[in-house]
mmCIF file of C-alpha atoms in Angstrom:
data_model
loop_
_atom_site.group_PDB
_atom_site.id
_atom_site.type_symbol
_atom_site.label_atom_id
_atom_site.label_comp_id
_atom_site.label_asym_id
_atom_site.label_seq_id
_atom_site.Cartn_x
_atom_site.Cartn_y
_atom_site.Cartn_z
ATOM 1 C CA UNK A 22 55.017 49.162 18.064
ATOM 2 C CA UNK A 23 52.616 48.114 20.569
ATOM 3 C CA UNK A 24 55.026 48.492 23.547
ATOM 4 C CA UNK A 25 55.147 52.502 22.600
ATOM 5 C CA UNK A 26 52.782 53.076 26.076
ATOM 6 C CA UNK A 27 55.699 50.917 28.232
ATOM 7 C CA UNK A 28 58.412 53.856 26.710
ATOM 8 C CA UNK A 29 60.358 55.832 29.479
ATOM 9 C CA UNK A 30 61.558 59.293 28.678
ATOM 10 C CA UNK A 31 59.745 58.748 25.263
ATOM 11 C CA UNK A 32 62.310 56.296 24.525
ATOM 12 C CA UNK A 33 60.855 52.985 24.084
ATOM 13 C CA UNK A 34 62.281 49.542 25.719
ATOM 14 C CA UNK A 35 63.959 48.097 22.422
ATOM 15 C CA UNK A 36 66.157 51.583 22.288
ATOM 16 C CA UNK A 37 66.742 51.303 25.377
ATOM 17 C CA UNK A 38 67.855 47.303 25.551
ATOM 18 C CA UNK A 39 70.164 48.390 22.379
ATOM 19 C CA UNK A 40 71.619 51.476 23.959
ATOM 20 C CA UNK A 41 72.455 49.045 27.355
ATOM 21 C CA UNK A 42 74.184 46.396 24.235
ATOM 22 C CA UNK A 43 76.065 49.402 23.559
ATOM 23 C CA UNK A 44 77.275 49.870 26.839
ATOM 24 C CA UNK A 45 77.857 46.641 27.604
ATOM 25 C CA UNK A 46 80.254 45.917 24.702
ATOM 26 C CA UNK A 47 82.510 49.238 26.083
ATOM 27 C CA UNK A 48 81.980 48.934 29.436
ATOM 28 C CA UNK A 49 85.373 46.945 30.213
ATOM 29 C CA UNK A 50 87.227 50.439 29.028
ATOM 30 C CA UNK A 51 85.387 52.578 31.334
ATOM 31 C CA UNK A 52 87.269 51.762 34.336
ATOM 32 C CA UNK A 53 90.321 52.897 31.697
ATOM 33 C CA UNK A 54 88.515 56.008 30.433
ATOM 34 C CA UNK A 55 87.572 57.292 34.421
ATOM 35 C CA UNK A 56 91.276 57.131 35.575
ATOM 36 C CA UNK A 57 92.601 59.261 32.215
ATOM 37 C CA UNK A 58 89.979 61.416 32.951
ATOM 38 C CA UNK A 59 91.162 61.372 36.871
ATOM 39 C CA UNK A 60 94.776 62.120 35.444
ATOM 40 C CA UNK A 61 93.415 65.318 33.394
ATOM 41 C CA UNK A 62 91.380 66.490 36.136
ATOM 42 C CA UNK A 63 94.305 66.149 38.528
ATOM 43 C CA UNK A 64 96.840 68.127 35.844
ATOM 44 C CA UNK A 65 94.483 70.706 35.170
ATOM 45 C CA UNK A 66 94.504 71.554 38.843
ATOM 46 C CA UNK A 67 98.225 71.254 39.221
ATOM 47 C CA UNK A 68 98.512 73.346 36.059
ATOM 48 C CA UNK A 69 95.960 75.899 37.624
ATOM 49 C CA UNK A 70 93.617 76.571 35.045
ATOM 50 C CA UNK A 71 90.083 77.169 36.298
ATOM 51 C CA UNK A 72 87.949 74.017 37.311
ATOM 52 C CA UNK A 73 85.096 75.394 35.244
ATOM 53 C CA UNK A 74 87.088 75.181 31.992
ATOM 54 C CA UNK A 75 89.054 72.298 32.712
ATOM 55 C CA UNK A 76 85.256 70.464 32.682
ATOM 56 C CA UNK A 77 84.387 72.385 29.289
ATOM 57 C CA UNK A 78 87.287 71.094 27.784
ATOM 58 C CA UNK A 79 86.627 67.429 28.503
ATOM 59 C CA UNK A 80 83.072 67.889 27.200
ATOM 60 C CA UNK A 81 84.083 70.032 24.194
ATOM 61 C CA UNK A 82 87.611 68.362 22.499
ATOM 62 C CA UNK A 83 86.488 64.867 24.261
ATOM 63 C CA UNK A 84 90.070 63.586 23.586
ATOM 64 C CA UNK A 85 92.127 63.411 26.262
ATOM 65 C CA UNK A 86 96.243 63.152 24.948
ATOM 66 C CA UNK A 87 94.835 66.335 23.222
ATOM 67 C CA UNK A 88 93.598 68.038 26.029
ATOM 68 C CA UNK A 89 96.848 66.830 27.784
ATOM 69 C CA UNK A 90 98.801 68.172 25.343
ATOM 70 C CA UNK A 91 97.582 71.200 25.086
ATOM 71 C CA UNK A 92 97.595 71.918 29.146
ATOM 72 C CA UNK A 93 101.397 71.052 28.745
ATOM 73 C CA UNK A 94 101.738 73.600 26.381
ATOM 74 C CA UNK A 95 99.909 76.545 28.371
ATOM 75 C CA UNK A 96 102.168 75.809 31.348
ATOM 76 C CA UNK A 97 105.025 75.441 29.044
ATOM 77 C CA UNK A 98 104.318 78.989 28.126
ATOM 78 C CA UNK A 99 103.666 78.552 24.243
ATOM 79 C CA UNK A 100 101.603 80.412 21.859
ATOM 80 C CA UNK A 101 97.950 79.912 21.884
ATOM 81 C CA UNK A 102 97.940 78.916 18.423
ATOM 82 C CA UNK A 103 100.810 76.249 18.654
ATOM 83 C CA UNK A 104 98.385 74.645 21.613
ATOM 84 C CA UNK A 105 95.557 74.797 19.394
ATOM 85 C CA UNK A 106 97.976 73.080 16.548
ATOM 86 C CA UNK A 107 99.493 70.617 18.655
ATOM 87 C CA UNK A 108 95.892 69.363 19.814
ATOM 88 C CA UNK A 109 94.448 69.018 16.250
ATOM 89 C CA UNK A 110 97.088 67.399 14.704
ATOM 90 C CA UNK A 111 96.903 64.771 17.730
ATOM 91 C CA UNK A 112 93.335 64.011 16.781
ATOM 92 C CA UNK A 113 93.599 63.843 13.041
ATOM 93 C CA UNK A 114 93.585 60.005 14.092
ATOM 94 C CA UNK A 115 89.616 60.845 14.534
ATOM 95 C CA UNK A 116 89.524 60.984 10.697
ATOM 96 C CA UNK A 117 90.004 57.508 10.038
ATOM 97 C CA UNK A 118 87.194 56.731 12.354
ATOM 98 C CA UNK A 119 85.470 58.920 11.017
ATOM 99 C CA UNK A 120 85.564 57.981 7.166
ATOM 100 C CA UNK A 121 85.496 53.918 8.470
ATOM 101 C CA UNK A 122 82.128 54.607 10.318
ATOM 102 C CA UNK A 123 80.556 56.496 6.995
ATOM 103 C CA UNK A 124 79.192 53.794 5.750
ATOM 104 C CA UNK A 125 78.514 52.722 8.902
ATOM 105 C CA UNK A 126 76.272 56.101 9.903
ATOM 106 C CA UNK A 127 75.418 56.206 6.275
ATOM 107 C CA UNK A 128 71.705 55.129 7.022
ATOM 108 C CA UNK A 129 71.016 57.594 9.952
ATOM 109 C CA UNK A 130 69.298 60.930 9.964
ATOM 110 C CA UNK A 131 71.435 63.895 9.758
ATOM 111 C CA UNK A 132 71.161 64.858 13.260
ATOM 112 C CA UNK A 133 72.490 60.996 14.270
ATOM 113 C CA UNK A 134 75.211 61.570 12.636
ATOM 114 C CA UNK A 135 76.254 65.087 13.765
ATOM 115 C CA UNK A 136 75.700 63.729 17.146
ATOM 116 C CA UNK A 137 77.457 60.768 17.049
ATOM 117 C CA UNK A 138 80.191 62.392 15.701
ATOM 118 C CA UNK A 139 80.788 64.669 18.978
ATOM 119 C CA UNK A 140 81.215 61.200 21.039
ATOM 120 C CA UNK A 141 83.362 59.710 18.842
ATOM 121 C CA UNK A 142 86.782 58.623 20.304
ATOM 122 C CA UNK A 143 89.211 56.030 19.033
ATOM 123 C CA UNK A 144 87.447 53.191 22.300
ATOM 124 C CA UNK A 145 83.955 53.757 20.877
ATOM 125 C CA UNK A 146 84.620 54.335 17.298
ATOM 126 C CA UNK A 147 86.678 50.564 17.336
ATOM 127 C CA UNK A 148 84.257 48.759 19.031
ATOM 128 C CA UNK A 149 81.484 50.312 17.045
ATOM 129 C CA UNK A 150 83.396 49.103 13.714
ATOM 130 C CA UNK A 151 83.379 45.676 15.273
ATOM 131 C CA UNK A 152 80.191 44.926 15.932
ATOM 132 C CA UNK A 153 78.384 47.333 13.236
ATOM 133 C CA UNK A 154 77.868 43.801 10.955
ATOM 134 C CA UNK A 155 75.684 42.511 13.610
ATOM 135 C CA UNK A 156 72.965 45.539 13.673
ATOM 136 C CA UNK A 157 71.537 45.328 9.963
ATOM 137 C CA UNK A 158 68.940 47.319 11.313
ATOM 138 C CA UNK A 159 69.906 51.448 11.189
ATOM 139 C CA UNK A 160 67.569 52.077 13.906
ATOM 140 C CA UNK A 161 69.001 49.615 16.019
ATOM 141 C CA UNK A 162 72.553 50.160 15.302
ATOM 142 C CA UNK A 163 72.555 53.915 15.957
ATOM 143 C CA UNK A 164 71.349 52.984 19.405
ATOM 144 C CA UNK A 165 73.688 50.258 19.883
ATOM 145 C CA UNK A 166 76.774 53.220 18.454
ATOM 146 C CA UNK A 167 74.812 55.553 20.830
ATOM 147 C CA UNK A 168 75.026 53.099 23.459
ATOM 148 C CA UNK A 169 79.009 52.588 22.796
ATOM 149 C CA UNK A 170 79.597 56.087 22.916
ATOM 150 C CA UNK A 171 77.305 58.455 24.229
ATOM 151 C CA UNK A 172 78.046 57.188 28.436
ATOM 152 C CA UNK A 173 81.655 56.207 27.985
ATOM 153 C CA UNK A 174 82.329 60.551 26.760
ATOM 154 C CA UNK A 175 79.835 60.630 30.280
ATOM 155 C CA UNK A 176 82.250 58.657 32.555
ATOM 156 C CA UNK A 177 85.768 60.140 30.566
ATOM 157 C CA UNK A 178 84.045 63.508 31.747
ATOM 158 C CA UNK A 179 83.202 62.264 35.306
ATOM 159 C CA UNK A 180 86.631 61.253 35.687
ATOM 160 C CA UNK A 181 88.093 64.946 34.795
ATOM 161 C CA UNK A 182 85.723 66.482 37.350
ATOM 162 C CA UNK A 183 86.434 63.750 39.900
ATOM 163 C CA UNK A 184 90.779 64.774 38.864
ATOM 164 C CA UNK A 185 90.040 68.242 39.166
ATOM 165 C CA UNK A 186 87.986 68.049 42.318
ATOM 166 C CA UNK A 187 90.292 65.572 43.705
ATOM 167 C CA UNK A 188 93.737 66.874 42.598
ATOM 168 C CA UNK A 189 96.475 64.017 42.561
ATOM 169 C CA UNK A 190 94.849 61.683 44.478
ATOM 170 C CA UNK A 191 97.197 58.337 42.377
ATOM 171 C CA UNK A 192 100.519 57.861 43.186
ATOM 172 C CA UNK A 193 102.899 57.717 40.743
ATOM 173 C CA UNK A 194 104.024 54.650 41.549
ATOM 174 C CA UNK A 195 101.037 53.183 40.299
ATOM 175 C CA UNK A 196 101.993 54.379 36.847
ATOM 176 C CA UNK A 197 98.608 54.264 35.795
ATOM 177 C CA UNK A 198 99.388 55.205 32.473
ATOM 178 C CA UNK A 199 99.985 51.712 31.293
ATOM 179 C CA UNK A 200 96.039 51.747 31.184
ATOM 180 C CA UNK A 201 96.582 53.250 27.887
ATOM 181 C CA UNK A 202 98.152 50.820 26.008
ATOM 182 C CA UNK A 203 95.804 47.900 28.015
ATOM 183 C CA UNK A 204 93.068 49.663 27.084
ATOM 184 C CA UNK A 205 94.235 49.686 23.184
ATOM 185 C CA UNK A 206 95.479 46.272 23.228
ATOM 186 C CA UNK A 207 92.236 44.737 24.607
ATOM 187 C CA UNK A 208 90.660 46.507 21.807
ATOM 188 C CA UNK A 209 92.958 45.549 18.989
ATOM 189 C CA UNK A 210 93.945 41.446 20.298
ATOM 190 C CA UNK A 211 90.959 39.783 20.121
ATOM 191 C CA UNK A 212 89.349 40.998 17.090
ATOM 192 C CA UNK A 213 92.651 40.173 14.944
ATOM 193 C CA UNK A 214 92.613 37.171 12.425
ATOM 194 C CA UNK A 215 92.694 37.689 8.748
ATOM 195 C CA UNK A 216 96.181 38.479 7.285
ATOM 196 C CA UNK A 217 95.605 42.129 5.834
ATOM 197 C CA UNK A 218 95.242 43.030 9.730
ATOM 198 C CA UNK A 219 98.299 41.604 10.840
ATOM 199 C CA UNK A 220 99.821 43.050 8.728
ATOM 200 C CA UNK A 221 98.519 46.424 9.028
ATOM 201 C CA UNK A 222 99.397 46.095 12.950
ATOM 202 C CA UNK A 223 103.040 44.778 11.607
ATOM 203 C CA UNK A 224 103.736 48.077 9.958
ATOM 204 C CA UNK A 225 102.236 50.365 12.182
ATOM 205 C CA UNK A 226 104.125 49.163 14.675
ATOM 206 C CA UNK A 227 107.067 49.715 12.439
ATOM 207 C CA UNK A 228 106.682 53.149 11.342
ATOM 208 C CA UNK A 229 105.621 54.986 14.609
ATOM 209 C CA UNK A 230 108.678 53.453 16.493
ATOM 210 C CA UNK A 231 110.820 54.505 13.037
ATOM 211 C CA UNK A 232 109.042 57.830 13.743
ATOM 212 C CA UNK A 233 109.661 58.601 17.328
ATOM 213 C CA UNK A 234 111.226 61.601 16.688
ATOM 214 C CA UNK A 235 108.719 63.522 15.089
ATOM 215 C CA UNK A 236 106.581 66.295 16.729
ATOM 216 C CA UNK A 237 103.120 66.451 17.832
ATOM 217 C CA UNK A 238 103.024 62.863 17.976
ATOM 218 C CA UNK A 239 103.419 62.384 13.737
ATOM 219 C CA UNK A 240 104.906 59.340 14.816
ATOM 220 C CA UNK A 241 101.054 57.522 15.471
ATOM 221 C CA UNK A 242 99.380 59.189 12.739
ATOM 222 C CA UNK A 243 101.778 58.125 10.608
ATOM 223 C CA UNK A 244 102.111 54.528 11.490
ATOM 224 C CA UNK A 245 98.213 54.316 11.056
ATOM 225 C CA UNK A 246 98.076 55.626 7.950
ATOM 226 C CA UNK A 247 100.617 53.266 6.479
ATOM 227 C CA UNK A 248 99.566 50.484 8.440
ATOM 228 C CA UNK A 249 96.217 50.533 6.167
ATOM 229 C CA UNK A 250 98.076 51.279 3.372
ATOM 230 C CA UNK A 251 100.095 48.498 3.323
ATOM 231 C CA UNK A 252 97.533 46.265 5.007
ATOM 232 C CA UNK A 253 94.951 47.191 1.913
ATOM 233 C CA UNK A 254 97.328 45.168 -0.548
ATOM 234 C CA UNK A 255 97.754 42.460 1.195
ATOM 235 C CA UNK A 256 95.189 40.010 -1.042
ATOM 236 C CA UNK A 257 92.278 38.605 1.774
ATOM 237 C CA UNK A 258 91.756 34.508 1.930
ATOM 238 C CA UNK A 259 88.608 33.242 1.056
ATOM 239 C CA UNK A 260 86.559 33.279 3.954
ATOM 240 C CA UNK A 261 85.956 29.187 4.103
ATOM 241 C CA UNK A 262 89.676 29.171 4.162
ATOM 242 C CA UNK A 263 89.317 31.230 7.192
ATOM 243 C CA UNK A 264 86.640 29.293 8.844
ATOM 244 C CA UNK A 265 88.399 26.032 8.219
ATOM 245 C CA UNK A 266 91.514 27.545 9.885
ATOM 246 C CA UNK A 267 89.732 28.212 12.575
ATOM 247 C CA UNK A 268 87.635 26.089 13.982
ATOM 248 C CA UNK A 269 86.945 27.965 17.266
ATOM 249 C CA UNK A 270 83.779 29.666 17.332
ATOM 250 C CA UNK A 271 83.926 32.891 15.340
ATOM 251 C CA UNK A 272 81.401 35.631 17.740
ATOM 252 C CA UNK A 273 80.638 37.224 13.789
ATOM 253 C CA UNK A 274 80.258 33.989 11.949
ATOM 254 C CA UNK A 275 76.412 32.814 12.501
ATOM 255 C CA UNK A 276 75.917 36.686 11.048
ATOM 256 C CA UNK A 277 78.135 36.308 8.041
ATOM 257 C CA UNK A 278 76.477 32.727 6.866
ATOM 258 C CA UNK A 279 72.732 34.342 8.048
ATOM 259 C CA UNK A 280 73.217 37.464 5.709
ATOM 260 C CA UNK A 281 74.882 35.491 3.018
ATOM 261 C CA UNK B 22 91.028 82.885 29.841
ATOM 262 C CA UNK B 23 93.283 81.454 27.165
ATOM 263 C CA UNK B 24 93.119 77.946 28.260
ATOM 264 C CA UNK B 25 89.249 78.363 27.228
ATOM 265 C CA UNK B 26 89.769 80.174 24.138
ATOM 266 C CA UNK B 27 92.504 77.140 23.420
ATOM 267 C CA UNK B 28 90.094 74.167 24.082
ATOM 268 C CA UNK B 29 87.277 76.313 22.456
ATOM 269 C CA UNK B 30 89.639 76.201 18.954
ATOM 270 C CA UNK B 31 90.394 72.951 19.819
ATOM 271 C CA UNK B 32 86.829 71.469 20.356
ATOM 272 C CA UNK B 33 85.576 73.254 16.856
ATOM 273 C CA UNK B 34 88.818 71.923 15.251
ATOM 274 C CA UNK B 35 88.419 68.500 16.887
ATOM 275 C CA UNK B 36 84.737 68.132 15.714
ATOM 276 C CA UNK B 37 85.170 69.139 12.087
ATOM 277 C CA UNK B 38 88.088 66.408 11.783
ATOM 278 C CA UNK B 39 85.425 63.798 13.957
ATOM 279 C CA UNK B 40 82.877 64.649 11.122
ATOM 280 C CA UNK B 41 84.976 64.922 8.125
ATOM 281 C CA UNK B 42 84.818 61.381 6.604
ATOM 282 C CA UNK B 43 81.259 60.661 8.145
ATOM 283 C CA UNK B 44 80.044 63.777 5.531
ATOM 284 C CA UNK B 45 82.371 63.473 2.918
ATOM 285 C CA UNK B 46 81.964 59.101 2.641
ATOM 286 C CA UNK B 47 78.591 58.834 3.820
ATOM 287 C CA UNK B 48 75.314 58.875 1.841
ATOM 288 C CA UNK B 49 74.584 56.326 -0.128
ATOM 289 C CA UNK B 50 77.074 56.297 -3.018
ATOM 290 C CA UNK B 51 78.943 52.841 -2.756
ATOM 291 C CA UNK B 52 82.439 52.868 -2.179
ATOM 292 C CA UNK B 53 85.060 51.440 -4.575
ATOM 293 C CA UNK B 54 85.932 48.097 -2.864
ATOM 294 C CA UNK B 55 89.823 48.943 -2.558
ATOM 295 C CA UNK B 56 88.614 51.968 -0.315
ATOM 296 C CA UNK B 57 86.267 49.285 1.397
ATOM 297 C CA UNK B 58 89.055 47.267 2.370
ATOM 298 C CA UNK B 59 91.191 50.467 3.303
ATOM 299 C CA UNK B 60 88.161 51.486 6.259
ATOM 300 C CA UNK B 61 88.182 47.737 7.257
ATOM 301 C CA UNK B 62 91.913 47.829 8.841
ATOM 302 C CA UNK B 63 91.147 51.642 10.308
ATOM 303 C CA UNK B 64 90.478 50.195 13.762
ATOM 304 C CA UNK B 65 93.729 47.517 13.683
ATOM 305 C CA UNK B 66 96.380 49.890 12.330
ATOM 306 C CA UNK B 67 95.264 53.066 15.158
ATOM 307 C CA UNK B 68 94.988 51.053 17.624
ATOM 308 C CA UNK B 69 98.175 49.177 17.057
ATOM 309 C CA UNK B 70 99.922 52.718 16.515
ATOM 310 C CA UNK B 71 98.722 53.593 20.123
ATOM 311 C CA UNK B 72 99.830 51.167 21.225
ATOM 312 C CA UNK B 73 103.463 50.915 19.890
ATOM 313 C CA UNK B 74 103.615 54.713 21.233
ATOM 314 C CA UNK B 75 102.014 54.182 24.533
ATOM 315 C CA UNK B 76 104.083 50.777 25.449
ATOM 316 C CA UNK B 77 107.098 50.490 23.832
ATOM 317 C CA UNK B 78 108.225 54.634 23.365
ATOM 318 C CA UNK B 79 108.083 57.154 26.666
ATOM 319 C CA UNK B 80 108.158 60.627 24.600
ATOM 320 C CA UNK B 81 110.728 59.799 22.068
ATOM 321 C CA UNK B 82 112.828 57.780 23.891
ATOM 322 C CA UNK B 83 112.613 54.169 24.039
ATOM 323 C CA UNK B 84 110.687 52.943 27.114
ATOM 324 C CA UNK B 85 113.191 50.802 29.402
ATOM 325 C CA UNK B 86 112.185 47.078 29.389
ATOM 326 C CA UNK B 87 109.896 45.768 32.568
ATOM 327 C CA UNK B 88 106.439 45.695 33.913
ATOM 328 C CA UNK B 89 105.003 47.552 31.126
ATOM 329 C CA UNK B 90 106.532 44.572 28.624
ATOM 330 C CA UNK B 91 105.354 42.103 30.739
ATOM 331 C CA UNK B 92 102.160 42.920 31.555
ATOM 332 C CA UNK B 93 101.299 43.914 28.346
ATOM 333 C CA UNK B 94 103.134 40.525 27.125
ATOM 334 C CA UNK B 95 100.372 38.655 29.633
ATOM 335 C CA UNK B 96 97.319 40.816 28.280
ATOM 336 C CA UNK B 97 98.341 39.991 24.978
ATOM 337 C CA UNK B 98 98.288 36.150 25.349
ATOM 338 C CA UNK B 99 95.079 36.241 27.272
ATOM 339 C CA UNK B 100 93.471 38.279 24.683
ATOM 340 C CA UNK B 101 94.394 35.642 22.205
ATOM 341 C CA UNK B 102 93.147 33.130 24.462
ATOM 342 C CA UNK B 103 89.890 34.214 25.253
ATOM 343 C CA UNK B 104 89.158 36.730 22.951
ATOM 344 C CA UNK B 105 87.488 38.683 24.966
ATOM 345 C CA UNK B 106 88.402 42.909 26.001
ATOM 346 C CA UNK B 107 87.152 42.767 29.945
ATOM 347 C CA UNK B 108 89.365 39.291 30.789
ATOM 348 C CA UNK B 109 92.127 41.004 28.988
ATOM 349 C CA UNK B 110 91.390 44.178 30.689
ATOM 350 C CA UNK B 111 91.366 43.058 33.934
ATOM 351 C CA UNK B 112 94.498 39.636 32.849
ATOM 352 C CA UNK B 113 96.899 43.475 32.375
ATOM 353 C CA UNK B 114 95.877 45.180 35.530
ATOM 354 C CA UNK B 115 96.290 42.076 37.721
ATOM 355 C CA UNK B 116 99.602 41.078 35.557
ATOM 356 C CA UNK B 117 100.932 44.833 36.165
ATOM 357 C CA UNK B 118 99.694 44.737 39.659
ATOM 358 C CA UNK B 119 101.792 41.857 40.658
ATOM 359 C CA UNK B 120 104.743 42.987 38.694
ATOM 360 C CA UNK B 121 104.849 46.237 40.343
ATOM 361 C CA UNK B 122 104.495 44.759 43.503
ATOM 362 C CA UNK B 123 107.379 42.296 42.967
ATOM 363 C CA UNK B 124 109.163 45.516 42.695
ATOM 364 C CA UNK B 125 109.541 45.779 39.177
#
């Protein structure tokens, strides 16, 4: 801890090298994140709610179908409560993240983890699963999760004020909605391998295109839910199996065999 | 004035479901292995589930086949390739790009 007199903003240089780690490893989803938050900005203008809370909400719910949703459903004239509803039921996804990153936050000091639960979304939460194995150390981890989450909420809420500032700037017909599932499948692709995975993907799949019908977008929660169900009994392979199957280099592997 | 007691509800809501498994699975208790296993496929299955909804459904109707499929068709193979997000970030956007350009 000699470095503590080369600290900036009281925070010293190895937070800060493992909060820039953090941003690194989302950064390819922020271009993603700024044009949903563009895409709010611009609806909450076109749906005329003040610019003011339009902002609030981005920084406050910090999930943006939600916050879609739920501007579709004050123009649409519904209930307050329905909105309200609607919105939570969306983001009872945020659960799962939330109970897979418990062990994962398990280490850090109470405020840590009421903190990083506020920046949470499903982008930051994924890629903090990922690479979680690779920071043994709490301290350093919770900066790298920091680091993952903390500026990618900043840039999803520079986006909304950029939308509602801007109005709709996009043309349709750049569809820009297919950054959604781009953004998802970059996420999901390259980290897949191992059989219980698959197959978890195989029946999520499966269930929330069974499930289009359903309301409030059941469909997705669903499929997730009973993707890791089913996934969870399919038995793992030994992991030499694994790394004899694949003898490209594994990003996790030098980890594994270190800690092991 | 609704709209901000809506997202208000909605941000309290939201934040209590963010910090529901963090407080009730955290702390140091160790976690039956079958629930271990469970957490580990948390990321795949979601994300896959967005997915399916966001590419392949438009509301609850099927989406109609074209640059969507294709691109995302492209993404996936370079994601498989390289294994890495930004190529396959920025293999889609070129992919859908060109498709959408060739008038699809």
């Amino acid at each position: 801890m000699s470095t503590r007199e080369r600290t900036f903003l009281r925070i010293g240089p190895q937070q800060w090298a493992d909060t820039w780690a953090g941003i690194r490893a989302v950064a390819p989803l922020m271009p993603g994140a700024v044009l949903f938050g563009l895409a709010f900005g611009a609806l909450v203008r076109v749906a005329g709610i003040n610019a003011w809370v339009g902002n609030y909400a981005s920084v406050t719910v910090v999930a943006g179908a939600s916050q879609i949703a739920m501007v579709e459903q004050l123009r649409a004239g519904a209930p307050a409560a329905i909105a309200v509803l609607t919105a939570l039921v969306i983001n009872a996804r945020l659960a799962l993240y939330s109970a897979a990153l418990a062990p994962v936050f398990s280490a850090f000091p109470r405020r840590w983890r009421l903190g990083l639960a506020h920046v949470m979304t499903d982008q930051s939460a994924v890629v903090s699963l990922q690479h979680a194995e690779r920071w043994p150390d709490p301290v350093r981890r919770r900066w790298f999760i920091w680091g993952a989450s903390g500026p990618f909420v900043a840039v999803w809420a520079m986006g909304t004020a950029a939308g509602i500032a801007l109005g709709p700037v996009i043309p349709d017909s750049w569809q820009i909605g297919f950054i959604v599932p781009l953004m998802f499948l970059a996420v999901l692709v390259p980290g897949l391998r191992d059989s219980p995975a698959l197959v978890a993907v195989a029946v999520s799949v499966a269930v929330v295109l069974l499930g289009r019908d359903l309301p409030y977008g059941l469909n997705v929660l669903g499929g997730a839910l009973a993707g890791i169900t089913a996934g969870a009994m399919v038995p793992r392979r030994a992991r030499t199996d694994d790394a004899a199957a694949e003898p490209a280099a594994r990003p996790a592997l030098e980890d594994e065999q270190g800690a092991s | 004035m609704t709209a901000f007691l809506v997202f208000t509800a909605a941000a309290v809501g939201t934040y209590l479901i963010r910090l529901s498994g963090v407080a009730l699975l955290g702390g140091d208790r160790e976690l039956p292995p079958g629930v271990t296993r469970a957490l580990a496929l948390v990321g795949p299955a979601a994300m896959a589930a967005i997915v399916a909804n966001a590419l392949l459904l438009d509301g609850t109707e099927w989406r109609g086949f074209g640059a969507w499929h294709l691109a995302a068709v492209v993404a996936t193979g370079v994601a498989l390739w390289k294994r890495s997000m930004g190529v396959t970030v920025a293999a889609g956007v070129v992919a859908f790009g060109a498709l959408l350009l060739a008038g699809l």
